Amino acid sequence: METMRVLVIGAGVGGLAIANGLLGKGHDVQVYEHHDALRTSGAGITVWSNGTAALRELGVDITDRGHQLDSLRSLTESGRLLWEADLDEVTERLGSPTVQIPRRELIAEMAAALPPGALQFGRRCVSVSEHPDHVRVEFADGSSAVGDVLIGADGQRSVVRQQVLGGDPAKPTGWASWQGLTRSDLPVATGRQTLNIAGRNAHCGLIPTGDGLLHWWFDMPWKEGDRVHTVAELREMFRGWPGPVVALLASVTDDDLGFFPHIRHKVPHIWGGPRSTLLGDAVHAMPPAVAQAANQTLEDAWLLTQYMADADGSPAERLRAYEFERRPRVLKVSRTAALTSAQRRTPIQRIARFPGWLATHSQVVSLRSGSNVLRSLSPKPRLRVA
């Protein structure tokens, strides 16, 4: 296998995941982050079976670090049970567990697995130029870096995407989330059951995250220019909802409240140039309606690692083959997330079909007669160029 020098822009979930994967295959990898330290913002992340399987194959196992979930319950806003699912069965059928983990801990775990010097902070990418035998990145501080391949993992406002592809930025969907990660005395915080509550014009979720932490979120229609709600307003809007929701809102303050609008990227046919590609939110940012954004990012990193480990093909052939293989799957997930959000359905509403849906849409897991499922990663996928 030819060793390549790979430049990764962005030290979020995708950037750190691909760095771990490629370093494990013997490549020389440098990750450049425009912040001065790891970004520890955000609440919790639900890493489904496809995500935990991808992480494990990339060399990072969070099974013991995160909080394993074993069931999922969905109620109406009046407290009527809609459905309940056994996630242990999903784990058994798909061969990998569902784990809830604070985003900051996932980031720290992946960063800690990297060798000294692989992460560089305070390096904001401002320009990308590709040449027959190398790619060059210019940074805001006047420095530059040269490599064989460039991977843009710099999020929904990706500079790499803008530089390499141009085009429109991600567009708002008309919904937004108000969320937080707080310590709680509520019984749901100490269990292993996710609680989803579906209303006519809003959704709510409570997810135990381990060590008494509770990840909570409220999804509601919102458009740019609207005011952002306070906790006091949320208390009024969700008055009369099931007890845990009322109790939670009584215990938190505006300092606990995070806000982010839902957005969606148009997924292009080609994701880069002769020596560049994208992964994660840089290429397919999607609303959180099916809780797959981070998981699809991890799948990107897993598949790209497989193609970059192949001894055959030029960098351009390997990168286009990764995109050609990945795009149909992630496009389906993105469309499902957008449709689910637009129709105001509860996330993963048809949970009884979730294992099959996940296997069908995932390149990391496959469903085989209700057993086994981590697809063999050898031999490597066949190279194809669009």
CSV table of N, CA and C in Angstrom, one decimal, residues 244-358:
chain,number,residue,atom,x,y,z
A,244,PRO,N,-42.4,13.7,33.2
A,244,PRO,CA,-40.9,14.0,33.1
A,244,PRO,C,-40.6,15.3,32.3
A,245,VAL,N,-41.4,15.7,31.3
A,245,VAL,CA,-41.1,16.9,30.6
A,245,VAL,C,-41.3,18.1,31.5
A,246,VAL,N,-42.4,18.1,32.2
A,246,VAL,CA,-42.7,19.3,33.1
A,246,VAL,C,-41.7,19.4,34.2
A,247,ALA,N,-41.3,18.2,34.8
A,247,ALA,CA,-40.3,18.2,35.8
A,247,ALA,C,-38.9,18.6,35.3
A,248,LEU,N,-38.6,18.2,34.1
A,248,LEU,CA,-37.3,18.6,33.5
A,248,LEU,C,-37.3,20.1,33.3
A,249,LEU,N,-38.3,20.7,32.7
A,249,LEU,CA,-38.3,22.1,32.4
A,249,LEU,C,-38.3,23.0,33.7
A,250,ALA,N,-38.8,22.4,34.8
A,250,ALA,CA,-38.8,23.1,36.1
A,250,ALA,C,-37.4,23.1,36.7
A,251,SER,N,-36.5,22.2,36.2
A,251,SER,CA,-35.2,22.1,36.8
A,251,SER,C,-34.1,22.8,36.1
A,252,VAL,N,-34.3,23.3,34.8
A,252,VAL,CA,-33.3,23.8,34.0
A,252,VAL,C,-33.4,25.3,33.9
A,253,THR,N,-32.4,26.0,33.5
A,253,THR,CA,-32.4,27.4,33.3
A,253,THR,C,-31.9,27.7,31.8
A,254,ASP,N,-32.0,29.0,31.5
A,254,ASP,CA,-31.5,29.4,30.2
A,254,ASP,C,-30.1,29.1,29.9
A,255,ASP,N,-29.3,29.1,31.0
A,255,ASP,CA,-27.8,28.7,30.8
A,255,ASP,C,-27.6,27.3,30.4
A,256,ASP,N,-28.6,26.5,30.6
A,256,ASP,CA,-28.5,25.1,30.1
A,256,ASP,C,-29.0,24.9,28.7
A,257,LEU,N,-29.6,25.9,28.1
A,257,LEU,CA,-30.3,25.8,26.9
A,257,LEU,C,-29.5,26.1,25.7
A,258,GLY,N,-29.4,25.1,24.8
A,258,GLY,CA,-28.7,25.3,23.5
A,258,GLY,C,-29.7,25.3,22.4
A,259,PHE,N,-29.4,26.0,21.3
A,259,PHE,CA,-30.3,26.2,20.2
A,259,PHE,C,-29.6,26.0,18.9
A,260,PHE,N,-30.2,25.2,18.0
A,260,PHE,CA,-29.7,25.1,16.6
A,260,PHE,C,-30.8,24.9,15.6
A,261,PRO,N,-30.8,25.6,14.5
A,261,PRO,CA,-31.8,25.4,13.5
A,261,PRO,C,-31.5,24.2,12.7
A,262,HIS,N,-32.5,23.5,12.2
A,262,HIS,CA,-32.3,22.3,11.3
A,262,HIS,C,-31.9,22.8,9.9
A,263,ILE,N,-30.9,22.1,9.3
A,263,ILE,CA,-30.6,22.5,8.0
A,263,ILE,C,-30.4,21.2,7.1
A,264,ARG,N,-30.3,21.4,5.8
A,264,ARG,CA,-30.1,20.2,4.9
A,264,ARG,C,-29.3,20.7,3.7
A,265,HIS,N,-28.3,19.9,3.4
A,265,HIS,CA,-27.4,20.2,2.3
A,265,HIS,C,-28.0,19.4,1.1
A,266,LYS,N,-27.9,20.0,-0.1
A,266,LYS,CA,-28.0,19.2,-1.3
A,266,LYS,C,-26.8,18.3,-1.5
A,267,VAL,N,-27.0,17.0,-1.6
A,267,VAL,CA,-25.9,16.1,-1.7
A,267,VAL,C,-25.4,16.1,-3.2
A,268,PRO,N,-24.2,16.6,-3.5
A,268,PRO,CA,-23.8,16.6,-4.9
A,268,PRO,C,-23.4,15.3,-5.4
A,269,HIS,N,-23.3,15.2,-6.7
A,269,HIS,CA,-22.9,13.9,-7.3
A,269,HIS,C,-21.4,13.6,-7.1
A,270,ILE,N,-20.6,14.7,-7.2
A,270,ILE,CA,-19.1,14.6,-7.0
A,270,ILE,C,-18.8,15.4,-5.8
A,271,TRP,N,-18.0,14.9,-4.9
A,271,TRP,CA,-17.7,15.6,-3.6
A,271,TRP,C,-16.4,16.3,-3.5
A,272,GLY,N,-15.6,16.3,-4.6
A,272,GLY,CA,-14.3,16.9,-4.5
A,272,GLY,C,-13.6,17.1,-5.8
A,273,GLY,N,-12.3,17.4,-5.7
A,273,GLY,CA,-11.5,17.5,-6.9
A,273,GLY,C,-10.6,16.3,-7.1
A,274,PRO,N,-9.5,16.4,-7.9
A,274,PRO,CA,-8.6,15.3,-8.2
A,274,PRO,C,-8.0,14.7,-6.9
A,275,ARG,N,-7.8,15.6,-6.0
A,275,ARG,CA,-7.1,15.2,-4.7
A,275,ARG,C,-7.8,15.6,-3.5
A,276,SER,N,-9.1,15.7,-3.6
A,276,SER,CA,-9.9,16.2,-2.4
A,276,SER,C,-11.3,15.5,-2.4
A,277,THR,N,-11.9,15.4,-1.2
A,277,THR,CA,-13.2,14.9,-1.0
A,277,THR,C,-13.8,15.5,0.3
A,278,LEU,N,-15.0,15.2,0.6
A,278,LEU,CA,-15.7,15.7,1.8
A,278,LEU,C,-16.3,14.5,2.5
A,279,LEU,N,-16.6,14.7,3.8
A,279,LEU,CA,-17.4,13.8,4.6
A,279,LEU,C,-18.2,14.5,5.6
A,280,GLY,N,-19.2,13.8,6.1
A,280,GLY,CA,-20.0,14.4,7.2
A,280,GLY,C,-20.9,15.6,6.8
A,281,ASP,N,-21.1,16.5,7.7
A,281,ASP,CA,-21.9,17.6,7.5
A,281,ASP,C,-21.4,18.5,6.3
A,282,ALA,N,-20.2,18.4,6.0
A,282,ALA,CA,-19.6,19.2,4.9
A,282,ALA,C,-20.3,18.8,3.6
A,283,VAL,N,-20.8,17.6,3.5
A,283,VAL,CA,-21.4,17.2,2.2
A,283,VAL,C,-22.8,16.8,2.3
A,284,HIS,N,-23.3,16.4,3.5
A,284,HIS,CA,-24.7,15.9,3.6
A,284,HIS,C,-25.3,16.3,5.0
A,285,ALA,N,-25.2,17.5,5.4
A,285,ALA,CA,-25.9,18.0,6.6
A,285,ALA,C,-27.3,17.7,6.5
A,286,MET,N,-27.9,17.2,7.6
A,286,MET,CA,-29.4,16.8,7.5
A,286,MET,C,-30.0,17.1,8.9
A,287,PRO,N,-31.4,17.2,8.9
A,287,PRO,CA,-32.0,17.4,10.2
A,287,PRO,C,-31.9,16.2,11.0
A,288,PRO,N,-32.1,16.3,12.4
A,288,PRO,CA,-31.8,15.2,13.3
A,288,PRO,C,-33.0,14.3,13.4
A,289,ALA,N,-33.9,14.3,12.5
A,289,ALA,CA,-35.2,13.6,12.7
A,289,ALA,C,-35.0,12.0,12.8
A,290,VAL,N,-34.0,11.5,12.2
A,290,VAL,CA,-33.8,10.0,12.4
A,290,VAL,C,-32.5,9.7,13.1
A,291,ALA,N,-32.0,10.7,13.8
A,291,ALA,CA,-30.8,10.6,14.7
A,291,ALA,C,-29.6,9.9,14.0
A,292,GLN,N,-29.4,10.3,12.7
A,292,GLN,CA,-28.3,9.6,12.0
A,292,GLN,C,-27.2,10.5,11.5
A,293,ALA,N,-27.2,11.8,11.8
A,293,ALA,CA,-26.2,12.6,11.2
A,293,ALA,C,-24.8,12.2,11.6
A,294,ALA,N,-24.5,12.0,12.9
A,294,ALA,CA,-23.2,11.6,13.3
A,294,ALA,C,-22.9,10.2,12.9
A,295,ASN,N,-23.9,9.3,12.9
A,295,ASN,CA,-23.7,8.0,12.4
A,295,ASN,C,-23.3,7.8,11.0
A,296,GLN,N,-24.0,8.7,10.1
A,296,GLN,CA,-23.6,8.7,8.7
A,296,GLN,C,-22.2,9.2,8.5
A,297,THR,N,-21.8,10.2,9.3
A,297,THR,CA,-20.5,10.7,9.3
A,297,THR,C,-19.4,9.6,9.6
A,298,LEU,N,-19.7,8.8,10.6
A,298,LEU,CA,-18.8,7.7,11.0
A,298,LEU,C,-18.8,6.7,9.8
A,299,GLU,N,-19.9,6.4,9.2
A,299,GLU,CA,-19.9,5.5,8.0
A,299,GLU,C,-19.1,6.1,6.9
A,300,ASP,N,-19.2,7.4,6.6
A,300,ASP,CA,-18.3,8.0,5.6
A,300,ASP,C,-16.8,7.7,5.9
A,301,ALA,N,-16.4,7.9,7.2
A,301,ALA,CA,-15.0,7.8,7.6
A,301,ALA,C,-14.6,6.3,7.4
A,302,TRP,N,-15.5,5.4,7.8
A,302,TRP,CA,-15.2,4.0,7.6
A,302,TRP,C,-15.0,3.6,6.2
A,303,LEU,N,-15.9,4.0,5.3
A,303,LEU,CA,-15.8,3.6,3.9
A,303,LEU,C,-14.6,4.2,3.2
A,304,LEU,N,-14.4,5.5,3.5
A,304,LEU,CA,-13.3,6.2,2.9
A,304,LEU,C,-12.0,5.6,3.3
A,305,THR,N,-11.9,5.1,4.6
A,305,THR,CA,-10.7,4.4,5.0
A,305,THR,C,-10.4,3.2,4.2
A,306,GLN,N,-11.5,2.4,3.9
A,306,GLN,CA,-11.3,1.2,3.1
A,306,GLN,C,-10.8,1.5,1.7
A,307,TYR,N,-11.3,2.5,1.1
A,307,TYR,CA,-10.8,2.9,-0.3
A,307,TYR,C,-9.4,3.4,-0.2
A,308,MET,N,-9.1,4.2,0.8
A,308,MET,CA,-7.7,4.7,0.9
A,308,MET,C,-6.7,3.7,1.2
A,309,ALA,N,-7.2,2.5,1.7
A,309,ALA,CA,-6.3,1.4,2.1
A,309,ALA,C,-6.0,0.6,0.9
A,310,ASP,N,-6.7,0.7,-0.2
A,310,ASP,CA,-6.5,-0.1,-1.4
A,310,ASP,C,-5.2,0.3,-2.1
A,311,ALA,N,-4.5,-0.7,-2.6
A,311,ALA,CA,-3.2,-0.4,-3.2
A,311,ALA,C,-3.4,0.0,-4.7
A,312,ASP,N,-4.6,-0.2,-5.2
A,312,ASP,CA,-4.8,0.1,-6.6
A,312,ASP,C,-5.5,1.4,-6.8
A,313,GLY,N,-5.2,2.1,-7.9
A,313,GLY,CA,-5.9,3.3,-8.3
A,313,GLY,C,-5.2,4.5,-7.8
A,314,SER,N,-5.4,5.6,-8.6
A,314,SER,CA,-4.9,6.9,-8.3
A,314,SER,C,-5.7,7.5,-7.2
A,315,PRO,N,-5.2,8.6,-6.5
A,315,PRO,CA,-6.0,9.3,-5.5
A,315,PRO,C,-7.4,9.6,-6.0
A,316,ALA,N,-7.5,10.2,-7.2
A,316,ALA,CA,-8.8,10.6,-7.8
A,316,ALA,C,-9.7,9.4,-7.9
A,317,GLU,N,-9.2,8.2,-8.4
A,317,GLU,CA,-10.0,7.0,-8.6
A,317,GLU,C,-10.5,6.5,-7.2
A,318,ARG,N,-9.7,6.6,-6.2
A,318,ARG,CA,-10.1,6.1,-4.9
A,318,ARG,C,-11.2,7.0,-4.3
A,319,LEU,N,-11.0,8.3,-4.5
A,319,LEU,CA,-11.9,9.3,-3.9
A,319,LEU,C,-13.3,9.2,-4.6
A,320,ARG,N,-13.3,9.1,-5.9
A,320,ARG,CA,-14.5,9.1,-6.6
A,320,ARG,C,-15.2,7.7,-6.4
A,321,ALA,N,-14.5,6.7,-6.2
A,321,ALA,CA,-15.1,5.4,-5.9
A,321,ALA,C,-15.8,5.4,-4.5
A,322,TYR,N,-15.2,6.0,-3.6
A,322,TYR,CA,-15.8,6.2,-2.2
A,322,TYR,C,-17.1,7.0,-2.4
A,323,GLU,N,-17.1,8.1,-3.1
A,323,GLU,CA,-18.3,8.9,-3.3
A,323,GLU,C,-19.4,8.2,-4.0
A,324,PHE,N,-19.0,7.5,-5.1
A,324,PHE,CA,-19.9,6.7,-5.9
A,324,PHE,C,-20.6,5.6,-5.0
A,325,GLU,N,-19.9,5.0,-4.2
A,325,GLU,CA,-20.4,4.0,-3.3
A,325,GLU,C,-21.3,4.6,-2.2
A,326,ARG,N,-20.9,5.7,-1.7
A,326,ARG,CA,-21.5,6.2,-0.5
A,326,ARG,C,-22.7,7.1,-0.8
A,327,ARG,N,-22.7,7.8,-1.9
A,327,ARG,CA,-23.8,8.8,-2.1
A,327,ARG,C,-25.2,8.2,-2.1
A,328,PRO,N,-25.5,7.0,-2.8
A,328,PRO,CA,-26.9,6.5,-2.8
A,328,PRO,C,-27.4,6.3,-1.4
A,329,ARG,N,-26.6,5.7,-0.5
A,329,ARG,CA,-27.0,5.4,0.8
A,329,ARG,C,-27.3,6.6,1.6
A,330,VAL,N,-26.4,7.6,1.6
A,330,VAL,CA,-26.5,8.7,2.5
A,330,VAL,C,-27.6,9.6,1.9
A,331,LEU,N,-27.8,9.6,0.6
A,331,LEU,CA,-28.9,10.4,0.0
A,331,LEU,C,-30.3,9.9,0.5
A,332,LYS,N,-30.4,8.6,0.6
A,332,LYS,CA,-31.7,8.0,1.1
A,332,LYS,C,-31.9,8.4,2.6
A,333,VAL,N,-30.9,8.4,3.4
A,333,VAL,CA,-31.0,8.7,4.8
A,333,VAL,C,-31.3,10.2,4.9
A,334,SER,N,-30.7,11.0,4.1
A,334,SER,CA,-31.0,12.5,4.1
A,334,SER,C,-32.4,12.8,3.7
A,335,ARG,N,-32.9,12.1,2.7
A,335,ARG,CA,-34.3,12.3,2.3
A,335,ARG,C,-35.3,11.8,3.3
A,336,THR,N,-35.0,10.7,4.0
A,336,THR,CA,-35.8,10.2,5.0
A,336,THR,C,-35.9,11.2,6.2
A,337,ALA,N,-34.7,11.7,6.6
A,337,ALA,CA,-34.7,12.7,7.7
A,337,ALA,C,-35.5,14.0,7.3
A,338,ALA,N,-35.3,14.4,6.1
A,338,ALA,CA,-36.1,15.6,5.7
A,338,ALA,C,-37.6,15.4,5.6
A,339,LEU,N,-38.0,14.2,5.1
A,339,LEU,CA,-39.4,13.9,5.0
A,339,LEU,C,-40.0,13.7,6.4
A,340,THR,N,-39.3,13.0,7.2
A,340,THR,CA,-39.8,12.8,8.6
A,340,THR,C,-40.0,14.1,9.3
A,341,SER,N,-39.0,15.0,9.2
A,341,SER,CA,-39.1,16.3,9.8
A,341,SER,C,-40.3,17.1,9.2
A,342,ALA,N,-40.4,17.1,7.9
A,342,ALA,CA,-41.5,17.9,7.3
A,342,ALA,C,-42.8,17.4,7.6
A,343,GLN,N,-43.0,16.1,7.8
A,343,GLN,CA,-44.3,15.5,8.1
A,343,GLN,C,-44.6,15.4,9.6
A,344,ARG,N,-43.6,15.9,10.4
A,344,ARG,CA,-43.7,16.0,11.8
A,344,ARG,C,-44.0,14.6,12.5
A,345,ARG,N,-43.4,13.6,11.9
A,345,ARG,CA,-43.5,12.3,12.5
A,345,ARG,C,-42.5,12.2,13.7
A,346,THR,N,-42.8,11.2,14.5
A,346,THR,CA,-41.8,10.9,15.6
A,346,THR,C,-40.6,10.3,15.0
A,347,PRO,N,-39.4,10.6,15.5
A,347,PRO,CA,-38.2,10.0,15.0
A,347,PRO,C,-38.2,8.4,15.0
A,348,ILE,N,-37.8,7.8,14.0
A,348,ILE,CA,-37.8,6.4,13.8
A,348,ILE,C,-39.1,5.8,14.2
A,349,GLN,N,-40.2,6.3,13.6
A,349,GLN,CA,-41.5,6.0,14.0
A,349,GLN,C,-41.9,4.5,13.8
A,350,ARG,N,-41.4,3.9,12.8
A,350,ARG,CA,-41.6,2.5,12.5
A,350,ARG,C,-40.4,1.7,13.1
A,351,ILE,N,-40.3,1.7,14.4
A,351,ILE,CA,-39.1,1.1,15.0
A,351,ILE,C,-39.0,-0.4,14.8
A,352,ALA,N,-40.2,-1.0,14.6
A,352,ALA,CA,-40.1,-2.5,14.3
A,352,ALA,C,-39.4,-2.8,13.1
A,353,ARG,N,-39.3,-1.9,12.1
A,353,ARG,CA,-38.6,-2.1,10.9
A,353,ARG,C,-37.2,-1.5,10.9
A,354,PHE,N,-36.8,-0.9,12.1
A,354,PHE,CA,-35.6,-0.2,12.1
A,354,PHE,C,-34.4,-1.0,11.8
A,355,PRO,N,-34.2,-2.2,12.4
A,355,PRO,CA,-33.1,-3.0,12.0
A,355,PRO,C,-32.9,-3.2,10.5
A,356,GLY,N,-34.0,-3.6,9.9
A,356,GLY,CA,-33.9,-3.7,8.4
A,356,GLY,C,-33.6,-2.5,7.7
A,357,TRP,N,-34.2,-1.4,8.1
A,357,TRP,CA,-34.0,-0.1,7.5
A,357,TRP,C,-32.5,0.3,7.7
A,358,LEU,N,-32.0,0.1,8.9
A,358,LEU,CA,-30.6,0.4,9.2
A,358,LEU,C,-29.6,-0.4,8.3
